[in-house]
Amino acid sequence: MSWFEGPTLLHHLENVYIASDDNRIDTRFPVQYVIRPQRADTPDYRGYAGRVAGGMLRVGDDIMVLPSGLTSTITGIDSPDGAVEQAEPGQAITVLLKDDLSITRGDMLCRPNNRPRTSQELEAMLCWMDDAAHCNSTRFYTVKQTTKLARGKVSSVLYRLDISNLHRETGVNELKFNEIGRVTLHTTSPLFLTITTRTALPDHLSLLTNHQDKQSLLACCSHRDLDRQFRQMTKSNNPNKPSEAIWHEPGVTRARRWNKHGLVAQRSG
């Protein structure tokens, strides 16, 4: 590629700045495990273990448990290095609460005044990655969001994305291996959905299935309202447009790049 004058891929991966991806505003703590040692020295110990997905957790903070809506106060935070006063995104910790609440794996701790929406109906962009079966409305799947598992069904396929030109193909009723499209999804229990333009929040989903005694990853989804909120906030006439959202024109224009090398669809999640 004689036209490309940028760094190599490995150089970029080794030097790219990723600390800004941490979301320290929207507190999200998916509960992975409930710890009850029941030893003589800790008869009343009840901790909730997991990884901080977003925001900050501090001793003394008020929290809300989803989906129950129960509230309590953080009385302690245990880390692998001992007790700490606060925890940041990415840290694996155990949270101790003032009240003895009914909390299980898959529940989420958040701020009472900054909590995600709970919904059983959503639209999602989906990349199908199962070569054994197609995506359609005749099958049920296991929907995984962080530590939460729920049964779900693809209600309908809204459109399929043609990766050669990014056109939307309507009138389709299924997605095949490696195809990308927008679908409507219904789950048997509520999922936690955050409407924000900030990154590193647990809003992505995975669809799992079991066939021939083998569990396969089928899809990675992103919630519809995230895309809608992003479009609203990035309109030039919107007073809530983030000041840090600045477009940098690359040295190689999009038209020139497409004309020479076509398009590449990137899958992440």
Coordinates of C-alpha atoms in Angstrom, one line a residue:
M1 CA 0.0 0.0 0.0
S2 CA 2.2 2.8 -1.3
W3 CA -0.4 5.4 -0.4
F4 CA -0.3 4.6 3.3
E5 CA 2.1 6.6 5.4
G6 CA 0.9 5.8 8.9
P7 CA 2.4 3.5 11.6
T8 CA 2.3 -0.3 11.4
L9 CA -0.6 -2.1 13.0
L10 CA 1.6 -3.6 15.8
H11 CA 3.1 -0.2 16.5
H12 CA -0.4 1.3 16.9
L13 CA -1.6 -1.5 19.1
E14 CA 1.4 -1.1 21.4
N15 CA 1.2 2.7 21.7
V16 CA -2.6 3.5 21.4
Y17 CA -4.0 5.4 24.4
I18 CA -6.9 3.5 25.9
A19 CA -7.2 5.0 29.4
S20 CA -9.9 7.3 28.2
D21 CA -12.2 4.3 27.5
D22 CA -12.7 4.0 31.3
N23 CA -16.2 5.3 32.3
R24 CA -15.9 6.8 35.7
I25 CA -19.4 8.4 35.7
D26 CA -21.9 5.6 35.3
T27 CA -21.4 3.1 38.2
R28 CA -22.1 -0.5 37.1
F29 CA -21.1 -3.5 39.2
P30 CA -22.4 -6.8 37.9
V31 CA -22.5 -9.4 40.8
Q32 CA -20.5 -12.5 39.9
Y33 CA -20.6 -14.4 43.2
V34 CA -22.0 -14.1 46.7
I35 CA -19.4 -15.0 49.3
R36 CA -20.5 -16.5 52.6
P37 CA -17.5 -18.1 54.4
Q38 CA -19.6 -19.0 57.5
R39 CA -16.4 -19.4 59.6
A40 CA -16.1 -18.8 63.3
D41 CA -14.1 -15.6 62.8
T42 CA -16.5 -14.2 60.2
P43 CA -19.9 -15.5 61.1
D44 CA -21.8 -12.6 59.5
Y45 CA -19.6 -12.0 56.4
R46 CA -21.7 -11.5 53.2
G47 CA -19.8 -10.1 50.3
Y48 CA -20.7 -9.6 46.6
A49 CA -17.8 -10.3 44.3
G50 CA -17.3 -9.0 40.8
R51 CA -15.5 -6.6 38.5
V52 CA -16.3 -2.9 38.4
A53 CA -17.6 -2.3 34.8
G54 CA -18.0 1.4 35.2
G55 CA -17.9 4.3 37.6
M56 CA -16.4 4.4 41.0
L57 CA -17.4 2.6 44.2
R58 CA -16.6 4.1 47.6
V59 CA -17.2 3.2 51.2
G60 CA -20.2 5.1 52.3
D61 CA -21.9 5.3 48.9
D62 CA -25.6 4.6 48.5
I63 CA -26.3 1.9 46.0
M64 CA -29.3 0.3 44.3
V65 CA -29.7 -3.3 43.4
L66 CA -31.2 -4.2 40.0
P67 CA -33.6 -5.6 39.1
S68 CA -35.1 -5.6 42.6
G69 CA -34.7 -1.9 43.2
L70 CA -33.6 -2.4 46.8
T71 CA -31.1 0.2 48.3
S72 CA -28.3 0.0 50.8
T73 CA -25.0 1.6 51.7
I74 CA -21.5 0.3 51.1
T75 CA -19.8 -0.5 54.4
G76 CA -16.6 -2.0 53.0
I77 CA -14.7 -3.0 49.9
D78 CA -12.3 -5.9 49.9
S79 CA -9.6 -6.4 47.2
P80 CA -6.9 -9.0 46.6
D81 CA -4.6 -6.7 48.5
G82 CA -6.9 -6.2 51.4
A83 CA -9.6 -3.6 52.4
V84 CA -9.7 -0.4 50.2
E85 CA -11.7 2.8 50.4
Q86 CA -12.7 2.9 46.7
A87 CA -12.6 0.9 43.5
E88 CA -12.1 1.9 39.9
P89 CA -13.3 0.4 36.6
G90 CA -11.6 -2.9 35.9
Q91 CA -10.9 -3.8 39.5
A92 CA -12.0 -7.2 40.9
I93 CA -13.4 -6.6 44.4
T94 CA -15.9 -7.8 47.0
V95 CA -18.5 -5.3 48.1
L96 CA -20.0 -5.3 51.7
L97 CA -23.4 -3.7 52.3
K98 CA -25.1 -2.4 55.4
D99 CA -28.2 -4.4 54.8
D100 CA -28.7 -8.2 54.3
L101 CA -30.3 -8.1 50.9
S102 CA -31.4 -10.9 48.5
I103 CA -28.7 -10.5 45.8
T104 CA -27.6 -13.2 43.4
R105 CA -25.3 -13.7 40.4
G106 CA -26.5 -11.6 37.5
D107 CA -27.8 -8.7 39.7
M108 CA -26.2 -5.3 39.3
L109 CA -25.2 -2.6 41.7
C110 CA -25.6 1.0 40.6
R111 CA -26.3 4.5 41.9
P112 CA -30.0 5.2 42.8
N113 CA -30.0 8.4 40.7
N114 CA -28.0 6.9 37.8
R115 CA -29.3 3.5 36.9
P116 CA -29.7 1.7 33.6
R117 CA -33.0 1.0 32.0
T118 CA -34.4 -2.4 32.4
S119 CA -36.1 -3.9 29.3
Q120 CA -37.1 -7.2 27.8
E121 CA -37.6 -5.8 24.3
L122 CA -34.8 -4.3 22.3
E123 CA -33.3 -3.9 18.9
A124 CA -29.7 -4.8 18.3
M125 CA -27.0 -5.0 15.6
L126 CA -26.1 -8.6 15.4
C127 CA -23.2 -10.4 13.8
W128 CA -24.1 -14.1 13.3
M129 CA -21.2 -16.5 14.0
D130 CA -22.7 -19.9 13.9
D131 CA -22.2 -22.0 10.8
A132 CA -24.4 -24.8 12.0
A133 CA -27.7 -22.9 12.0
H134 CA -29.2 -19.7 10.8
C135 CA -30.6 -16.9 12.9
N136 CA -34.4 -16.8 12.7
S137 CA -37.5 -16.5 14.9
T138 CA -38.0 -20.2 15.3
R139 CA -35.3 -20.8 18.0
F140 CA -34.6 -19.8 21.6
Y141 CA -31.1 -18.7 22.7
T142 CA -29.3 -18.0 25.9
V143 CA -28.6 -14.2 26.2
K144 CA -25.5 -13.3 28.2
Q145 CA -24.9 -9.8 29.5
T146 CA -21.9 -9.7 31.8
T147 CA -22.8 -12.2 34.5
K148 CA -26.5 -12.3 33.8
L149 CA -28.1 -15.1 31.7
A150 CA -31.6 -15.0 30.3
R151 CA -33.6 -16.9 27.7
G152 CA -34.3 -15.0 24.5
K153 CA -35.7 -15.1 21.1
V154 CA -35.1 -13.2 17.9
S155 CA -38.6 -11.8 17.1
S156 CA -37.7 -10.6 13.6
V157 CA -34.9 -9.6 11.3
L158 CA -35.4 -5.9 10.3
Y159 CA -32.6 -5.8 7.7
R160 CA -29.4 -7.4 6.6
L161 CA -26.3 -5.2 6.0
D162 CA -24.5 -5.7 2.6
I163 CA -20.9 -5.3 3.7
S164 CA -19.8 -4.5 0.1
N165 CA -21.7 -1.2 0.0
L166 CA -23.3 -0.9 3.5
H167 CA -26.8 -0.9 2.0
R168 CA -29.6 -2.3 4.1
E169 CA -31.4 -5.3 2.6
T170 CA -35.0 -5.5 3.9
G171 CA -37.5 -8.3 3.4
V172 CA -35.1 -10.9 4.9
N173 CA -36.2 -13.4 7.6
E174 CA -32.9 -14.8 8.7
L175 CA -29.2 -14.2 9.0
K176 CA -26.5 -16.7 7.9
F177 CA -23.0 -17.3 9.0
N178 CA -20.9 -14.1 9.2
E179 CA -23.8 -11.9 8.1
I180 CA -24.6 -8.7 10.0
G181 CA -28.1 -7.2 10.5
R182 CA -30.5 -5.5 12.9
V183 CA -32.9 -7.7 14.8
T184 CA -35.6 -7.3 17.5
L185 CA -34.9 -9.4 20.6
H186 CA -37.2 -10.5 23.3
T187 CA -35.9 -11.9 26.6
T188 CA -37.6 -13.7 29.5
S189 CA -36.1 -11.5 32.1
P190 CA -35.0 -7.8 32.0
L191 CA -31.6 -6.7 30.7
F192 CA -29.8 -3.6 31.9
L193 CA -29.4 -1.0 29.2
T194 CA -27.5 2.3 29.6
I195 CA -28.2 5.2 27.2
T196 CA -24.9 7.0 27.0
T197 CA -22.1 7.9 24.5
R198 CA -19.5 6.9 27.0
T199 CA -17.7 3.7 26.4
A200 CA -16.7 0.6 28.4
L201 CA -20.2 -0.1 29.8
P202 CA -21.7 -3.6 29.9
D203 CA -24.4 -3.0 27.3
H204 CA -23.1 -5.5 24.7
L205 CA -24.8 -8.9 24.7
S206 CA -23.9 -12.4 23.5
L207 CA -26.3 -15.0 22.2
L208 CA -25.4 -18.6 23.0
T209 CA -26.8 -21.9 21.8
N210 CA -26.3 -25.5 22.6
H211 CA -26.2 -28.1 19.8
Q212 CA -24.4 -31.5 19.7
D213 CA -23.3 -30.9 23.3
K214 CA -21.3 -27.9 22.3
Q215 CA -22.0 -24.3 23.3
S216 CA -21.3 -21.7 20.6
L217 CA -21.0 -18.0 20.6
L218 CA -23.5 -16.8 18.1
A219 CA -23.6 -13.0 18.1
C220 CA -22.5 -9.8 19.6
C221 CA -25.2 -7.1 19.9
S222 CA -25.4 -3.4 20.7
H223 CA -28.5 -1.8 21.9
R224 CA -30.6 0.4 19.6
D225 CA -31.0 3.3 22.0
L226 CA -27.3 3.8 22.2
D227 CA -27.1 4.6 18.5
R228 CA -30.1 6.9 18.7
Q229 CA -28.7 8.8 21.7
F230 CA -25.4 9.2 19.9
R231 CA -27.0 10.7 16.8
Q232 CA -29.0 13.1 18.9
M233 CA -26.0 14.3 21.0
T234 CA -23.7 14.8 18.0
K235 CA -26.1 17.0 16.0
S236 CA -24.5 20.4 15.4
N237 CA -27.5 22.3 16.8
N238 CA -27.7 20.2 19.9
P239 CA -26.7 22.2 23.1
N240 CA -25.8 18.9 24.8
K241 CA -23.2 17.9 22.2
P242 CA -20.1 16.7 23.9
S243 CA -17.3 19.3 23.6
E244 CA -14.7 16.6 23.3
A245 CA -16.3 15.1 20.1
I246 CA -14.0 16.5 17.4
W247 CA -13.8 15.1 13.9
H248 CA -10.2 14.8 12.5
E249 CA -10.0 14.6 8.7
P250 CA -7.6 11.8 7.8
G251 CA -4.8 12.1 5.2
V252 CA -6.5 9.6 3.0
T253 CA -10.1 10.5 2.2
R254 CA -12.9 7.9 2.6
A255 CA -13.8 8.1 -1.1
R256 CA -10.2 7.4 -2.1
R257 CA -9.9 4.5 0.3
W258 CA -13.1 2.9 -0.8
N259 CA -12.2 3.3 -4.5
K260 CA -8.9 1.5 -4.0
H261 CA -9.6 -1.1 -1.4
G262 CA -13.4 -1.4 -0.9
L263 CA -14.8 -1.8 2.6
V264 CA -13.9 -3.9 5.6
A265 CA -16.5 -4.8 8.2
Q266 CA -15.0 -4.9 11.7
R267 CA -16.5 -7.2 14.3
S268 CA -16.0 -6.5 18.0
G269 CA -17.5 -7.3 21.3

